[in-house]
């Protein structure tokens, strides 16, 4: 059976608490597993760091890598920048001979292609940063640098409300199965066979069942 170790990274505590950063990554992970993974498969571990992409101190990442190498599982991330925004850091991870790495958003890319993409993405970020600084320079001191934090907060709250409502609804099915000792995979299989979808209209996996249990 094909095994995966999933790694997530959110940049800030606010992103982690809101769930939006993680939700997007979980969506991409689920899409990869549903579309590209060999069947049957098993997710044997999930790890999450709350660190900036520029921070090399990633205790959960190294735990994920260690588990993947010990078991022969594939390390799966939603996007390459979840590993790091530094080319050197990414190269160091990909140089590990015993590590098999897959990126959901680039399902067919090999390590060489991922390395090239990381280098190009770093150049693009540097250019965008320079362009943004030049665009904002004339506005300094004019009082026109305000943001749309209010709208973002409202969107975050709406997303949380929707997710909470769906979780409460499916718990009527999940809780009895969990109380009966069913595994997360067995619960996911039951929900899929019953035609119950996730909050995003997708299929259930152990990770999505776990997320609902944690939310409720």
Tab-separated table of C-alpha atoms in Angstrom:
chain	number	residue	atom	x	y	z
A	1	UNK	CA	0.000	0.000	0.000
A	2	UNK	CA	1.283	3.451	-0.920
A	3	UNK	CA	1.966	5.529	2.174
A	4	UNK	CA	2.159	9.309	2.582
A	5	UNK	CA	3.399	11.679	5.254
A	6	UNK	CA	1.695	15.060	4.900
A	7	UNK	CA	3.365	18.332	5.894
A	8	UNK	CA	1.583	21.665	6.331
A	9	UNK	CA	2.987	25.103	7.111
A	10	UNK	CA	1.193	28.291	8.062
A	11	UNK	CA	3.098	31.542	8.349
A	12	UNK	CA	1.301	33.189	11.270
A	13	UNK	CA	-0.743	32.243	14.309
A	14	UNK	CA	-3.683	34.170	12.866
A	15	UNK	CA	-3.518	32.030	9.726
A	16	UNK	CA	-3.383	28.890	11.821
A	17	UNK	CA	-6.234	29.896	14.128
A	18	UNK	CA	-8.492	30.911	11.242
A	19	UNK	CA	-7.951	27.588	9.491
A	20	UNK	CA	-7.973	29.272	6.098
A	21	UNK	CA	-4.296	28.660	5.421
A	22	UNK	CA	-4.599	25.033	6.466
A	23	UNK	CA	-7.933	24.556	4.709
A	24	UNK	CA	-6.430	25.554	1.361
A	25	UNK	CA	-3.524	23.173	1.842
A	26	UNK	CA	-5.797	20.328	2.902
A	27	UNK	CA	-7.960	20.939	-0.157
A	28	UNK	CA	-4.928	20.563	-2.425
A	29	UNK	CA	-3.664	17.516	-0.538
A	30	UNK	CA	-7.076	15.842	-0.802
A	31	UNK	CA	-7.254	16.679	-4.504
A	32	UNK	CA	-3.864	15.054	-5.094
A	33	UNK	CA	-4.770	11.929	-3.125
A	34	UNK	CA	-8.116	11.645	-4.878
A	35	UNK	CA	-6.719	12.149	-8.381
A	36	UNK	CA	-3.082	11.101	-8.535
A	37	UNK	CA	-2.285	8.760	-5.649
A	38	UNK	CA	-1.936	5.039	-6.186
A	39	UNK	CA	-4.861	3.073	-4.781
A	40	UNK	CA	-4.982	1.925	-2.073
A	41	UNK	CA	-3.026	4.510	-0.098
A	42	UNK	CA	-2.612	5.449	3.536
A	43	UNK	CA	-1.680	8.711	5.275
A	44	UNK	CA	0.509	7.584	8.161
A	45	UNK	CA	1.336	10.986	9.608
A	46	UNK	CA	0.527	14.684	9.480
A	47	UNK	CA	2.780	17.470	10.721
A	48	UNK	CA	2.265	21.236	10.879
A	49	UNK	CA	4.689	24.085	11.542
A	50	UNK	CA	3.624	27.632	12.326
A	51	UNK	CA	6.670	29.300	10.830
A	52	UNK	CA	7.566	31.889	8.231
A	53	UNK	CA	8.774	30.563	4.894
A	54	UNK	CA	12.081	32.288	5.627
A	55	UNK	CA	12.549	30.460	8.944
A	56	UNK	CA	14.722	27.343	8.709
A	57	UNK	CA	13.798	26.152	12.214
A	58	UNK	CA	11.121	23.575	11.355
A	59	UNK	CA	10.862	20.875	14.026
A	60	UNK	CA	7.676	19.371	12.571
A	61	UNK	CA	9.119	19.247	9.058
A	62	UNK	CA	12.117	17.263	10.221
A	63	UNK	CA	9.819	14.900	12.111
A	64	UNK	CA	7.855	14.410	8.885
A	65	UNK	CA	11.018	13.795	6.876
A	66	UNK	CA	12.331	11.342	9.469
A	67	UNK	CA	9.080	9.339	9.407
A	68	UNK	CA	8.978	9.335	5.597
A	69	UNK	CA	12.562	8.095	5.325
A	70	UNK	CA	12.140	5.419	7.998
A	71	UNK	CA	8.977	3.990	6.453
A	72	UNK	CA	9.639	4.618	2.769
A	73	UNK	CA	6.553	6.827	2.602
A	74	UNK	CA	6.252	9.823	0.288
A	75	UNK	CA	6.455	13.293	1.825
A	76	UNK	CA	3.503	15.250	0.423
A	77	UNK	CA	3.103	19.045	0.546
A	78	UNK	CA	0.401	21.205	-1.001
A	79	UNK	CA	2.770	23.712	-2.597
A	80	UNK	CA	6.529	23.935	-2.864
A	81	UNK	CA	6.657	27.145	-0.846
A	82	UNK	CA	5.180	25.240	2.111
A	83	UNK	CA	8.599	23.618	2.406
A	84	UNK	CA	10.396	26.944	2.204
A	85	UNK	CA	10.768	30.134	0.220
A	86	UNK	CA	14.524	29.619	0.097
A	87	UNK	CA	16.049	27.751	-2.824
A	88	UNK	CA	18.981	26.561	-0.696
A	89	UNK	CA	16.666	25.069	1.937
A	90	UNK	CA	14.525	23.314	-0.670
A	91	UNK	CA	17.628	21.976	-2.419
A	92	UNK	CA	18.884	20.575	0.878
A	93	UNK	CA	15.625	18.696	1.407
A	94	UNK	CA	15.523	17.351	-2.145
A	95	UNK	CA	19.150	16.185	-1.948
A	96	UNK	CA	18.185	13.580	0.641
A	97	UNK	CA	18.561	10.292	-1.250
A	98	UNK	CA	16.036	8.336	0.831
A	99	UNK	CA	13.306	10.944	0.607
A	100	UNK	CA	10.522	10.760	-1.972
A	101	UNK	CA	8.839	14.160	-2.317
A	102	UNK	CA	5.607	15.082	-4.069
A	103	UNK	CA	3.931	18.478	-4.446
A	104	UNK	CA	0.157	18.494	-4.907
A	105	UNK	CA	0.087	21.522	-7.190
A	106	UNK	CA	2.734	19.953	-9.459
A	107	UNK	CA	1.843	16.252	-9.295
A	108	UNK	CA	4.096	15.083	-12.145
A	109	UNK	CA	7.182	17.176	-11.347
A	110	UNK	CA	10.391	15.381	-10.399
A	111	UNK	CA	13.049	16.748	-8.045
A	112	UNK	CA	15.008	18.437	-10.844
A	113	UNK	CA	11.933	20.271	-12.096
A	114	UNK	CA	10.973	21.292	-8.561
A	115	UNK	CA	14.453	22.737	-8.027
A	116	UNK	CA	14.142	24.852	-11.180
A	117	UNK	CA	10.693	26.034	-10.153
A	118	UNK	CA	11.973	27.032	-6.698
A	119	UNK	CA	14.744	29.125	-8.239
A	120	UNK	CA	12.355	30.873	-10.627
A	121	UNK	CA	9.816	31.501	-7.850
A	122	UNK	CA	12.496	33.089	-5.670
A	123	UNK	CA	13.468	35.459	-8.493
A	124	UNK	CA	9.815	36.352	-9.048
A	125	UNK	CA	9.293	37.132	-5.347
A	126	UNK	CA	12.325	39.410	-5.341
A	127	UNK	CA	10.990	41.266	-8.378
A	128	UNK	CA	7.481	41.602	-6.905
A	129	UNK	CA	8.924	42.905	-3.631
A	130	UNK	CA	10.953	45.531	-5.482
A	131	UNK	CA	7.960	46.544	-7.618
A	132	UNK	CA	5.714	46.862	-4.546
A	133	UNK	CA	8.226	49.051	-2.712
A	134	UNK	CA	8.493	51.364	-5.696
A	135	UNK	CA	4.704	51.588	-6.036
A	136	UNK	CA	4.193	52.415	-2.341
A	137	UNK	CA	7.027	54.921	-2.068
A	138	UNK	CA	4.988	57.917	-3.377
A	139	UNK	CA	2.172	57.128	-0.871
A	140	UNK	CA	4.279	57.306	2.268
A	141	UNK	CA	3.120	60.111	4.524
A	142	UNK	CA	-0.126	60.653	2.579
A	143	UNK	CA	-2.366	58.480	4.757
A	144	UNK	CA	-3.330	56.313	1.781
A	145	UNK	CA	-1.680	53.085	2.866
A	146	UNK	CA	-4.734	51.710	4.702
A	147	UNK	CA	-5.765	48.125	4.050
A	148	UNK	CA	-8.948	46.105	3.853
A	149	UNK	CA	-8.484	44.172	7.110
A	150	UNK	CA	-12.182	44.616	7.970
A	151	UNK	CA	-13.286	42.828	4.801
A	152	UNK	CA	-10.741	40.061	5.318
A	153	UNK	CA	-11.908	39.503	8.889
A	154	UNK	CA	-15.523	39.281	7.711
A	155	UNK	CA	-14.582	36.711	5.066
A	156	UNK	CA	-12.648	34.679	7.627
A	157	UNK	CA	-15.591	34.728	10.027
A	158	UNK	CA	-18.016	33.659	7.292
A	159	UNK	CA	-15.755	30.748	6.323
A	160	UNK	CA	-15.490	29.609	9.934
A	161	UNK	CA	-19.259	29.795	10.395
A	162	UNK	CA	-19.878	27.681	7.289
A	163	UNK	CA	-17.287	25.088	8.301
A	164	UNK	CA	-18.645	24.896	11.868
A	165	UNK	CA	-22.215	24.409	10.637
A	166	UNK	CA	-21.206	21.590	8.290
A	167	UNK	CA	-19.104	19.927	10.986
A	168	UNK	CA	-22.016	19.982	13.426
A	169	UNK	CA	-24.264	18.416	10.786
A	170	UNK	CA	-21.993	15.486	9.876
A	171	UNK	CA	-21.099	14.790	13.512
A	172	UNK	CA	-24.453	13.013	13.824
A	173	UNK	CA	-22.934	10.364	11.552
A	174	UNK	CA	-19.281	10.560	12.591
A	175	UNK	CA	-19.658	10.441	16.391
A	176	UNK	CA	-21.513	7.104	16.625
A	177	UNK	CA	-18.948	5.515	14.307
A	178	UNK	CA	-16.057	6.938	16.329
A	179	UNK	CA	-17.663	5.831	19.606
A	180	UNK	CA	-17.976	2.347	18.124
A	181	UNK	CA	-14.216	2.242	17.615
A	182	UNK	CA	-14.128	2.808	13.860
A	183	UNK	CA	-10.873	4.184	12.450
A	184	UNK	CA	-10.705	7.498	10.609
A	185	UNK	CA	-10.317	5.601	7.316
A	186	UNK	CA	-13.364	3.438	8.042
A	187	UNK	CA	-15.422	6.525	8.894
A	188	UNK	CA	-14.298	8.225	5.670
A	189	UNK	CA	-15.265	5.132	3.664
A	190	UNK	CA	-18.710	5.063	5.270
A	191	UNK	CA	-19.355	8.739	4.523
A	192	UNK	CA	-18.257	8.314	0.904
A	193	UNK	CA	-20.442	5.244	0.392
A	194	UNK	CA	-23.381	7.127	1.902
A	195	UNK	CA	-22.983	9.995	-0.547
A	196	UNK	CA	-22.102	12.521	2.161
A	197	UNK	CA	-19.674	15.171	0.922
A	198	UNK	CA	-17.241	17.436	2.746
A	199	UNK	CA	-17.960	21.129	3.278
A	200	UNK	CA	-16.276	21.780	-0.080
A	201	UNK	CA	-18.284	19.099	-1.849
A	202	UNK	CA	-15.424	16.617	-2.038
A	203	UNK	CA	-14.666	13.105	-0.819
A	204	UNK	CA	-13.738	12.165	2.715
A	205	UNK	CA	-10.281	11.059	3.838
A	206	UNK	CA	-8.906	10.316	7.309
A	207	UNK	CA	-7.521	13.859	7.431
A	208	UNK	CA	-10.899	15.479	6.710
A	209	UNK	CA	-12.638	13.314	9.313
A	210	UNK	CA	-9.946	14.252	11.815
A	211	UNK	CA	-10.415	17.947	11.000
A	212	UNK	CA	-14.152	17.742	11.694
A	213	UNK	CA	-13.585	15.984	15.010
A	214	UNK	CA	-11.057	18.635	16.013
A	215	UNK	CA	-13.353	21.476	14.957
A	216	UNK	CA	-16.320	20.194	16.945
